[in-house]
Amino acid sequence: LAKTTQPISMDSYEGQEVNITCSHNNIATNDYITWYQQFPSQGPRFIIQGYKTKVTNEVASLFIPADRKSSTLSLPRVSLSDTAVYYCLVGDIFMGRRALTFGSGTRLQVQP
Amino acid sequence: DSGVTQTPKHLITATGQRVTLRCSPRSGDLSVYWYQQSLDQGLQFLIQYYNGEERAKGNILERFSAQQFPDLHSELNLSSLELGDSALYFCASSVALGLENDEQFFGPGTRLTVL
């Protein structure tokens, strides 16, 4: 089964850039890499998705090297409200079909 | 607001009982997913339906079952409840077949407490 590995937790301060790296050594050729954000007692929320190189949107950037065995979510100038759990997802196999699987995620704590 | 609704918001019941959780997907979404999240744990994928048919099954216990109705709402049935079933249950929906590239929109969850 395809699995992802992320740091369990990270600490940062307001205004800093935060980079969360995810390892996905068994990523399939047609898999995209997707990141979700989850606040306590809320459902996850889509942040960004990419296939290769770099993707940027209004909240984050996603860097994917050529071998695609890892990816890095970059959050510019974090604020206290960015304190959350961040999940990196790639495809997995269920009943012979591909679907997304969430790992344990990275718990980001932003301090003032 | 993701557009996905779940009822009830909270549910307290006793061991051995059976409960039904309900989910209404976003308008136009054909795929519904169910996830379980125990305290301080990641989300465990349970099952996915697409347009009324079961498409993928994850770590779902035999005591649990689900279905998606013609109006696309879905129900997750949990029976012979155990203390360990206490968790947040999330429903998510997406537009298409549920390929891994499809963005999922999550509901607010149902918090189940088994006493």
PDB file of C-alpha atoms in Angstrom:
ATOM      1  CA  LEU A   1       0.000   0.000   0.000  1.00  0.00           C
ATOM      2  CA  ALA A   2       1.199   3.466  -0.813  1.00  0.00           C
ATOM      3  CA  LYS A   3       2.022   5.319   2.384  1.00  0.00           C
ATOM      4  CA  THR A   4       3.206   8.758   3.328  1.00  0.00           C
ATOM      5  CA  THR A   5       5.596   9.779   6.065  1.00  0.00           C
ATOM      6  CA  GLN A   6       5.450  13.189   7.676  1.00  0.00           C
ATOM      7  CA  PRO A   7       6.905  14.702  10.849  1.00  0.00           C
ATOM      8  CA  ILE A   8       4.525  14.234  13.744  1.00  0.00           C
ATOM      9  CA  SER A   9       4.740  17.852  14.853  1.00  0.00           C
ATOM     10  CA  MET A  10       6.377  21.192  14.107  1.00  0.00           C
ATOM     11  CA  ASP A  11       6.616  24.480  15.937  1.00  0.00           C
ATOM     12  CA  SER A  12       6.921  27.930  14.430  1.00  0.00           C
ATOM     13  CA  TYR A  13       6.410  31.597  15.196  1.00  0.00           C
ATOM     14  CA  GLU A  14       4.108  34.094  13.603  1.00  0.00           C
ATOM     15  CA  GLY A  15       5.493  35.625  10.424  1.00  0.00           C
ATOM     16  CA  GLN A  16       7.853  32.758   9.668  1.00  0.00           C
ATOM     17  CA  GLU A  17       7.754  30.510   6.628  1.00  0.00           C
ATOM     18  CA  VAL A  18       6.941  26.896   7.428  1.00  0.00           C
ATOM     19  CA  ASN A  19       7.950  23.971   5.249  1.00  0.00           C
ATOM     20  CA  ILE A  20       6.439  20.546   5.871  1.00  0.00           C
ATOM     21  CA  THR A  21       7.999  17.689   3.952  1.00  0.00           C
ATOM     22  CA  CYS A  22       6.215  14.465   3.103  1.00  0.00           C
ATOM     23  CA  SER A  23       7.855  11.271   1.900  1.00  0.00           C
ATOM     24  CA  HIS A  24       5.957   9.049  -0.545  1.00  0.00           C
ATOM     25  CA  ASN A  25       8.499   6.625  -1.966  1.00  0.00           C
ATOM     26  CA  ASN A  26       5.920   4.350  -3.595  1.00  0.00           C
ATOM     27  CA  ILE A  27       3.969   7.006  -5.407  1.00  0.00           C
ATOM     28  CA  ALA A  28       2.393   5.732  -8.613  1.00  0.00           C
ATOM     29  CA  THR A  29       2.992   7.313 -11.975  1.00  0.00           C
ATOM     30  CA  ASN A  30      -0.489   8.771 -12.207  1.00  0.00           C
ATOM     31  CA  ASP A  31      -0.807   9.860  -8.568  1.00  0.00           C
ATOM     32  CA  TYR A  32      -1.221  13.470  -7.640  1.00  0.00           C
ATOM     33  CA  ILE A  33      -0.066  14.809  -4.282  1.00  0.00           C
ATOM     34  CA  THR A  34      -2.706  16.535  -2.214  1.00  0.00           C
ATOM     35  CA  TRP A  35      -2.522  18.428   1.066  1.00  0.00           C
ATOM     36  CA  TYR A  36      -5.352  19.016   3.507  1.00  0.00           C
ATOM     37  CA  GLN A  37      -5.608  21.154   6.638  1.00  0.00           C
ATOM     38  CA  GLN A  38      -7.653  20.186   9.674  1.00  0.00           C
ATOM     39  CA  PHE A  39      -8.618  22.279  12.683  1.00  0.00           C
ATOM     40  CA  PRO A  40      -9.754  20.572  15.904  1.00  0.00           C
ATOM     41  CA  SER A  41     -13.209  19.011  15.656  1.00  0.00           C
ATOM     42  CA  GLN A  42     -13.620  20.131  12.045  1.00  0.00           C
ATOM     43  CA  GLY A  43     -13.452  18.260   8.777  1.00  0.00           C
ATOM     44  CA  PRO A  44     -10.274  18.575   6.708  1.00  0.00           C
ATOM     45  CA  ARG A  45     -10.050  21.286   4.107  1.00  0.00           C
ATOM     46  CA  PHE A  46      -8.247  21.094   0.771  1.00  0.00           C
ATOM     47  CA  ILE A  47      -5.154  23.285   0.562  1.00  0.00           C
ATOM     48  CA  ILE A  48      -3.268  22.459  -2.608  1.00  0.00           C
ATOM     49  CA  GLN A  49      -2.577  19.724  -5.127  1.00  0.00           C
ATOM     50  CA  GLY A  50       0.212  19.085  -7.600  1.00  0.00           C
ATOM     51  CA  TYR A  51       1.777  16.504  -9.870  1.00  0.00           C
ATOM     52  CA  LYS A  52       5.304  17.773 -10.428  1.00  0.00           C
ATOM     53  CA  THR A  53       7.530  20.846 -10.109  1.00  0.00           C
ATOM     54  CA  LYS A  54       5.876  23.720  -8.263  1.00  0.00           C
ATOM     55  CA  VAL A  55       2.312  24.767  -7.637  1.00  0.00           C
ATOM     56  CA  THR A  56       1.273  27.978  -5.920  1.00  0.00           C
ATOM     57  CA  ASN A  57      -2.099  29.280  -4.835  1.00  0.00           C
ATOM     58  CA  GLU A  58      -3.273  32.049  -2.544  1.00  0.00           C
ATOM     59  CA  VAL A  59      -2.471  30.159   0.660  1.00  0.00           C
ATOM     60  CA  ALA A  60       0.482  27.857  -0.028  1.00  0.00           C
ATOM     61  CA  SER A  61       3.104  26.511  -2.385  1.00  0.00           C
ATOM     62  CA  LEU A  62       3.850  22.892  -3.143  1.00  0.00           C
ATOM     63  CA  PHE A  63       7.301  21.807  -4.277  1.00  0.00           C
ATOM     64  CA  ILE A  64       7.727  18.410  -5.913  1.00  0.00           C
ATOM     65  CA  PRO A  65      11.158  17.194  -7.053  1.00  0.00           C
ATOM     66  CA  ALA A  66      11.650  15.387 -10.323  1.00  0.00           C
ATOM     67  CA  ASP A  67      11.574  11.891  -8.780  1.00  0.00           C
ATOM     68  CA  ARG A  68       8.305  12.755  -6.991  1.00  0.00           C
ATOM     69  CA  LYS A  69       9.259  10.640  -3.976  1.00  0.00           C
ATOM     70  CA  SER A  70       8.697  13.563  -1.665  1.00  0.00           C
ATOM     71  CA  SER A  71       6.917  16.891  -1.584  1.00  0.00           C
ATOM     72  CA  THR A  72       7.122  20.026   0.520  1.00  0.00           C
ATOM     73  CA  LEU A  73       4.214  22.181   1.558  1.00  0.00           C
ATOM     74  CA  SER A  74       5.313  25.766   2.121  1.00  0.00           C
ATOM     75  CA  LEU A  75       3.201  28.167   4.182  1.00  0.00           C
ATOM     76  CA  PRO A  76       4.467  31.744   3.882  1.00  0.00           C
ATOM     77  CA  ARG A  77       4.342  34.009   6.911  1.00  0.00           C
ATOM     78  CA  VAL A  78       2.237  31.819   9.167  1.00  0.00           C
ATOM     79  CA  SER A  79      -0.182  33.258  11.691  1.00  0.00           C
ATOM     80  CA  LEU A  80      -1.747  31.814  14.829  1.00  0.00           C
ATOM     81  CA  SER A  81      -4.724  30.705  12.761  1.00  0.00           C
ATOM     82  CA  ASP A  82      -2.486  28.334  10.794  1.00  0.00           C
ATOM     83  CA  THR A  83      -2.178  26.140  13.878  1.00  0.00           C
ATOM     84  CA  ALA A  84      -3.676  22.898  12.630  1.00  0.00           C
ATOM     85  CA  VAL A  85      -2.896  19.390  11.453  1.00  0.00           C
ATOM     86  CA  TYR A  86      -1.645  19.083   7.867  1.00  0.00           C
ATOM     87  CA  TYR A  87      -2.095  15.892   5.885  1.00  0.00           C
ATOM     88  CA  CYS A  88      -0.204  14.796   2.797  1.00  0.00           C
ATOM     89  CA  LEU A  89      -2.079  12.337   0.606  1.00  0.00           C
ATOM     90  CA  VAL A  90      -1.328  10.184  -2.372  1.00  0.00           C
ATOM     91  CA  GLY A  91      -3.335   7.351  -3.840  1.00  0.00           C
ATOM     92  CA  ASP A  92      -3.797   3.974  -2.214  1.00  0.00           C
ATOM     93  CA  ILE A  93      -5.501   0.757  -3.219  1.00  0.00           C
ATOM     94  CA  PHE A  94      -8.853  -0.291  -1.773  1.00  0.00           C
ATOM     95  CA  MET A  95     -10.816  -3.127  -3.350  1.00  0.00           C
ATOM     96  CA  GLY A  96      -8.487  -2.958  -6.304  1.00  0.00           C
ATOM     97  CA  ARG A  97      -9.330   0.683  -6.851  1.00  0.00           C
ATOM     98  CA  ARG A  98      -7.331   3.730  -6.010  1.00  0.00           C
ATOM     99  CA  ALA A  99      -8.539   6.113  -3.329  1.00  0.00           C
ATOM    100  CA  LEU A 100      -6.993   8.605  -0.961  1.00  0.00           C
ATOM    101  CA  THR A 101      -5.695   7.653   2.430  1.00  0.00           C
ATOM    102  CA  PHE A 102      -4.914  10.048   5.246  1.00  0.00           C
ATOM    103  CA  GLY A 103      -1.901   9.386   7.437  1.00  0.00           C
ATOM    104  CA  SER A 104      -1.337  10.756  10.919  1.00  0.00           C
ATOM    105  CA  GLY A 105      -0.510  14.215   9.627  1.00  0.00           C
ATOM    106  CA  THR A 106       1.786  16.930  10.956  1.00  0.00           C
ATOM    107  CA  ARG A 107       0.586  18.969  13.896  1.00  0.00           C
ATOM    108  CA  LEU A 108       1.759  22.562  13.372  1.00  0.00           C
ATOM    109  CA  GLN A 109       1.808  24.856  16.390  1.00  0.00           C
ATOM    110  CA  VAL A 110       2.322  28.552  15.690  1.00  0.00           C
ATOM    111  CA  GLN A 111       3.421  30.659  18.623  1.00  0.00           C
ATOM    112  CA  PRO A 112       3.020  34.454  18.933  1.00  0.00           C
TER     113      PRO A 112
ATOM    114  CA  ASP B   1     -19.304  26.004   4.956  1.00  0.00           C
ATOM    115  CA  SER B   2     -18.382  23.108   2.671  1.00  0.00           C
ATOM    116  CA  GLY B   3     -21.933  22.405   1.555  1.00  0.00           C
ATOM    117  CA  VAL B   4     -21.856  18.919   3.059  1.00  0.00           C
ATOM    118  CA  THR B   5     -24.285  18.364   5.924  1.00  0.00           C
ATOM    119  CA  GLN B   6     -24.189  15.675   8.571  1.00  0.00           C
ATOM    120  CA  THR B   7     -26.737  14.753  11.209  1.00  0.00           C
ATOM    121  CA  PRO B   8     -26.813  14.430  14.083  1.00  0.00           C
ATOM    122  CA  LYS B   9     -23.980  16.604  15.337  1.00  0.00           C
ATOM    123  CA  HIS B  10     -23.650  14.628  18.548  1.00  0.00           C
ATOM    124  CA  LEU B  11     -24.807  11.164  19.488  1.00  0.00           C
ATOM    125  CA  ILE B  12     -24.535   9.460  22.847  1.00  0.00           C
ATOM    126  CA  THR B  13     -25.508   5.840  23.151  1.00  0.00           C
ATOM    127  CA  ALA B  14     -24.729   2.651  25.033  1.00  0.00           C
ATOM    128  CA  THR B  15     -22.675  -0.399  24.158  1.00  0.00           C
ATOM    129  CA  GLY B  16     -24.500  -2.943  22.079  1.00  0.00           C
ATOM    130  CA  GLN B  17     -26.767  -0.382  20.478  1.00  0.00           C
ATOM    131  CA  ARG B  18     -27.164   0.548  16.826  1.00  0.00           C
ATOM    132  CA  VAL B  19     -27.039   4.049  15.351  1.00  0.00           C
ATOM    133  CA  THR B  20     -27.403   5.648  11.938  1.00  0.00           C
ATOM    134  CA  LEU B  21     -25.410   8.637  10.780  1.00  0.00           C
ATOM    135  CA  ARG B  22     -26.671  10.691   7.880  1.00  0.00           C
ATOM    136  CA  CYS B  23     -24.843  12.696   5.236  1.00  0.00           C
ATOM    137  CA  SER B  24     -26.046  14.958   2.452  1.00  0.00           C
ATOM    138  CA  PRO B  25     -23.368  15.712  -0.151  1.00  0.00           C
ATOM    139  CA  ARG B  26     -22.825  19.007  -1.928  1.00  0.00           C
ATOM    140  CA  SER B  27     -25.258  19.669  -4.705  1.00  0.00           C
ATOM    141  CA  GLY B  28     -24.014  17.912  -7.819  1.00  0.00           C
ATOM    142  CA  ASP B  29     -21.491  15.671  -6.074  1.00  0.00           C
ATOM    143  CA  LEU B  30     -21.894  11.995  -6.877  1.00  0.00           C
ATOM    144  CA  SER B  31     -19.256  10.511  -4.578  1.00  0.00           C
ATOM    145  CA  VAL B  32     -19.634  10.154  -0.827  1.00  0.00           C
ATOM    146  CA  TYR B  33     -16.897   9.024   1.528  1.00  0.00           C
ATOM    147  CA  TRP B  34     -17.009   8.052   5.188  1.00  0.00           C
ATOM    148  CA  TYR B  35     -14.105   8.449   7.596  1.00  0.00           C
ATOM    149  CA  GLN B  36     -13.567   7.664  11.269  1.00  0.00           C
ATOM    150  CA  GLN B  37     -11.319   9.763  13.461  1.00  0.00           C
ATOM    151  CA  SER B  38     -10.603   8.606  16.976  1.00  0.00           C
ATOM    152  CA  LEU B  39      -9.172  10.977  19.580  1.00  0.00           C
ATOM    153  CA  ASP B  40      -5.895  12.469  18.395  1.00  0.00           C
ATOM    154  CA  GLN B  41      -5.742  10.044  15.499  1.00  0.00           C
ATOM    155  CA  GLY B  42      -5.623  10.505  11.779  1.00  0.00           C
ATOM    156  CA  LEU B  43      -8.606   9.892   9.559  1.00  0.00           C
ATOM    157  CA  GLN B  44      -9.346   6.292   8.731  1.00  0.00           C
ATOM    158  CA  PHE B  45     -11.038   5.775   5.391  1.00  0.00           C
ATOM    159  CA  LEU B  46     -14.084   3.545   5.806  1.00  0.00           C
ATOM    160  CA  ILE B  47     -15.982   3.374   2.544  1.00  0.00           C
ATOM    161  CA  GLN B  48     -16.847   5.254  -0.628  1.00  0.00           C
ATOM    162  CA  TYR B  49     -19.960   5.314  -2.764  1.00  0.00           C
ATOM    163  CA  TYR B  50     -20.364   6.712  -6.220  1.00  0.00           C
ATOM    164  CA  ASN B  51     -23.834   7.353  -7.610  1.00  0.00           C
ATOM    165  CA  GLY B  52     -25.391   4.716  -5.392  1.00  0.00           C
ATOM    166  CA  GLU B  53     -22.782   2.013  -5.817  1.00  0.00           C
ATOM    167  CA  GLU B  54     -20.014   0.973  -3.465  1.00  0.00           C
ATOM    168  CA  ARG B  55     -16.716   1.905  -5.045  1.00  0.00           C
ATOM    169  CA  ALA B  56     -14.009   1.354  -2.464  1.00  0.00           C
ATOM    170  CA  LYS B  57     -13.867  -0.094   0.996  1.00  0.00           C
ATOM    171  CA  GLY B  58     -11.192   0.710   3.538  1.00  0.00           C
ATOM    172  CA  ASN B  59     -10.832  -0.205   7.200  1.00  0.00           C
ATOM    173  CA  ILE B  60     -14.523  -0.701   7.850  1.00  0.00           C
ATOM    174  CA  LEU B  61     -15.620  -3.221  10.444  1.00  0.00           C
ATOM    175  CA  GLU B  62     -18.210  -5.864   9.599  1.00  0.00           C
ATOM    176  CA  ARG B  63     -20.481  -4.321  12.237  1.00  0.00           C
ATOM    177  CA  PHE B  64     -20.571  -1.174  10.123  1.00  0.00           C
ATOM    178  CA  SER B  65     -22.417  -0.739   6.857  1.00  0.00           C
ATOM    179  CA  ALA B  66     -23.341   2.098   4.581  1.00  0.00           C
ATOM    180  CA  GLN B  67     -25.474   2.906   1.610  1.00  0.00           C
ATOM    181  CA  GLN B  68     -26.114   5.746  -0.788  1.00  0.00           C
ATOM    182  CA  PHE B  69     -29.665   6.457  -1.817  1.00  0.00           C
ATOM    183  CA  PRO B  70     -31.071   7.610  -5.186  1.00  0.00           C
ATOM    184  CA  ASP B  71     -31.130  11.205  -3.955  1.00  0.00           C
ATOM    185  CA  LEU B  72     -27.385  10.731  -3.241  1.00  0.00           C
ATOM    186  CA  HIS B  73     -27.572  11.159   0.500  1.00  0.00           C
ATOM    187  CA  SER B  74     -25.771   8.460   2.442  1.00  0.00           C
ATOM    188  CA  GLU B  75     -26.180   6.691   5.749  1.00  0.00           C
ATOM    189  CA  LEU B  76     -23.578   4.938   7.859  1.00  0.00           C
ATOM    190  CA  ASN B  77     -24.983   2.260  10.145  1.00  0.00           C
ATOM    191  CA  LEU B  78     -23.005   1.213  13.198  1.00  0.00           C
ATOM    192  CA  SER B  79     -24.243  -1.794  15.147  1.00  0.00           C
ATOM    193  CA  SER B  80     -23.260  -3.749  18.267  1.00  0.00           C
ATOM    194  CA  LEU B  81     -21.459  -0.643  19.381  1.00  0.00           C
ATOM    195  CA  GLU B  82     -18.355  -0.897  21.525  1.00  0.00           C
ATOM    196  CA  LEU B  83     -16.562   1.693  23.620  1.00  0.00           C
ATOM    197  CA  GLY B  84     -13.818   1.843  21.000  1.00  0.00           C
ATOM    198  CA  ASP B  85     -16.285   3.034  18.382  1.00  0.00           C
ATOM    199  CA  SER B  86     -16.435   6.418  20.092  1.00  0.00           C
ATOM    200  CA  ALA B  87     -15.035   8.828  17.516  1.00  0.00           C
ATOM    201  CA  LEU B  88     -15.734  11.623  15.089  1.00  0.00           C
ATOM    202  CA  TYR B  89     -17.295  10.343  11.898  1.00  0.00           C
ATOM    203  CA  PHE B  90     -16.817  12.508   8.843  1.00  0.00           C
ATOM    204  CA  CYS B  91     -18.583  12.396   5.557  1.00  0.00           C
ATOM    205  CA  ALA B  92     -17.038  13.939   2.461  1.00  0.00           C
ATOM    206  CA  SER B  93     -18.236  14.372  -1.084  1.00  0.00           C
ATOM    207  CA  SER B  94     -16.638  14.987  -4.439  1.00  0.00           C
ATOM    208  CA  VAL B  95     -17.813  15.646  -7.924  1.00  0.00           C
ATOM    209  CA  ALA B  96     -16.577  12.676  -9.854  1.00  0.00           C
ATOM    210  CA  LEU B  97     -15.667   9.021  -9.563  1.00  0.00           C
ATOM    211  CA  GLY B  98     -13.468   9.659  -6.581  1.00  0.00           C
ATOM    212  CA  LEU B  99     -10.167   9.330  -8.283  1.00  0.00           C
ATOM    213  CA  GLU B 100      -7.330  10.401  -6.057  1.00  0.00           C
ATOM    214  CA  ASN B 101      -7.147  13.723  -7.865  1.00  0.00           C
ATOM    215  CA  ASP B 102     -10.652  14.670  -6.879  1.00  0.00           C
ATOM    216  CA  GLU B 103     -10.982  17.358  -4.185  1.00  0.00           C
ATOM    217  CA  GLN B 104     -13.068  16.136  -1.270  1.00  0.00           C
ATOM    218  CA  PHE B 105     -15.339  18.471   0.696  1.00  0.00           C
ATOM    219  CA  PHE B 106     -15.853  17.440   4.279  1.00  0.00           C
ATOM    220  CA  GLY B 107     -18.870  17.855   6.491  1.00  0.00           C
ATOM    221  CA  PRO B 108     -18.712  19.046  10.117  1.00  0.00           C
ATOM    222  CA  GLY B 109     -18.760  15.501  11.449  1.00  0.00           C
ATOM    223  CA  THR B 110     -20.842  13.514  13.912  1.00  0.00           C
ATOM    224  CA  ARG B 111     -19.350  12.963  17.326  1.00  0.00           C
ATOM    225  CA  LEU B 112     -20.341   9.535  18.605  1.00  0.00           C
ATOM    226  CA  THR B 113     -19.906   8.685  22.250  1.00  0.00           C
ATOM    227  CA  VAL B 114     -20.498   5.110  23.358  1.00  0.00           C
ATOM    228  CA  LEU B 115     -20.961   4.680  27.117  1.00  0.00           C
TER     229      LEU B 115
END
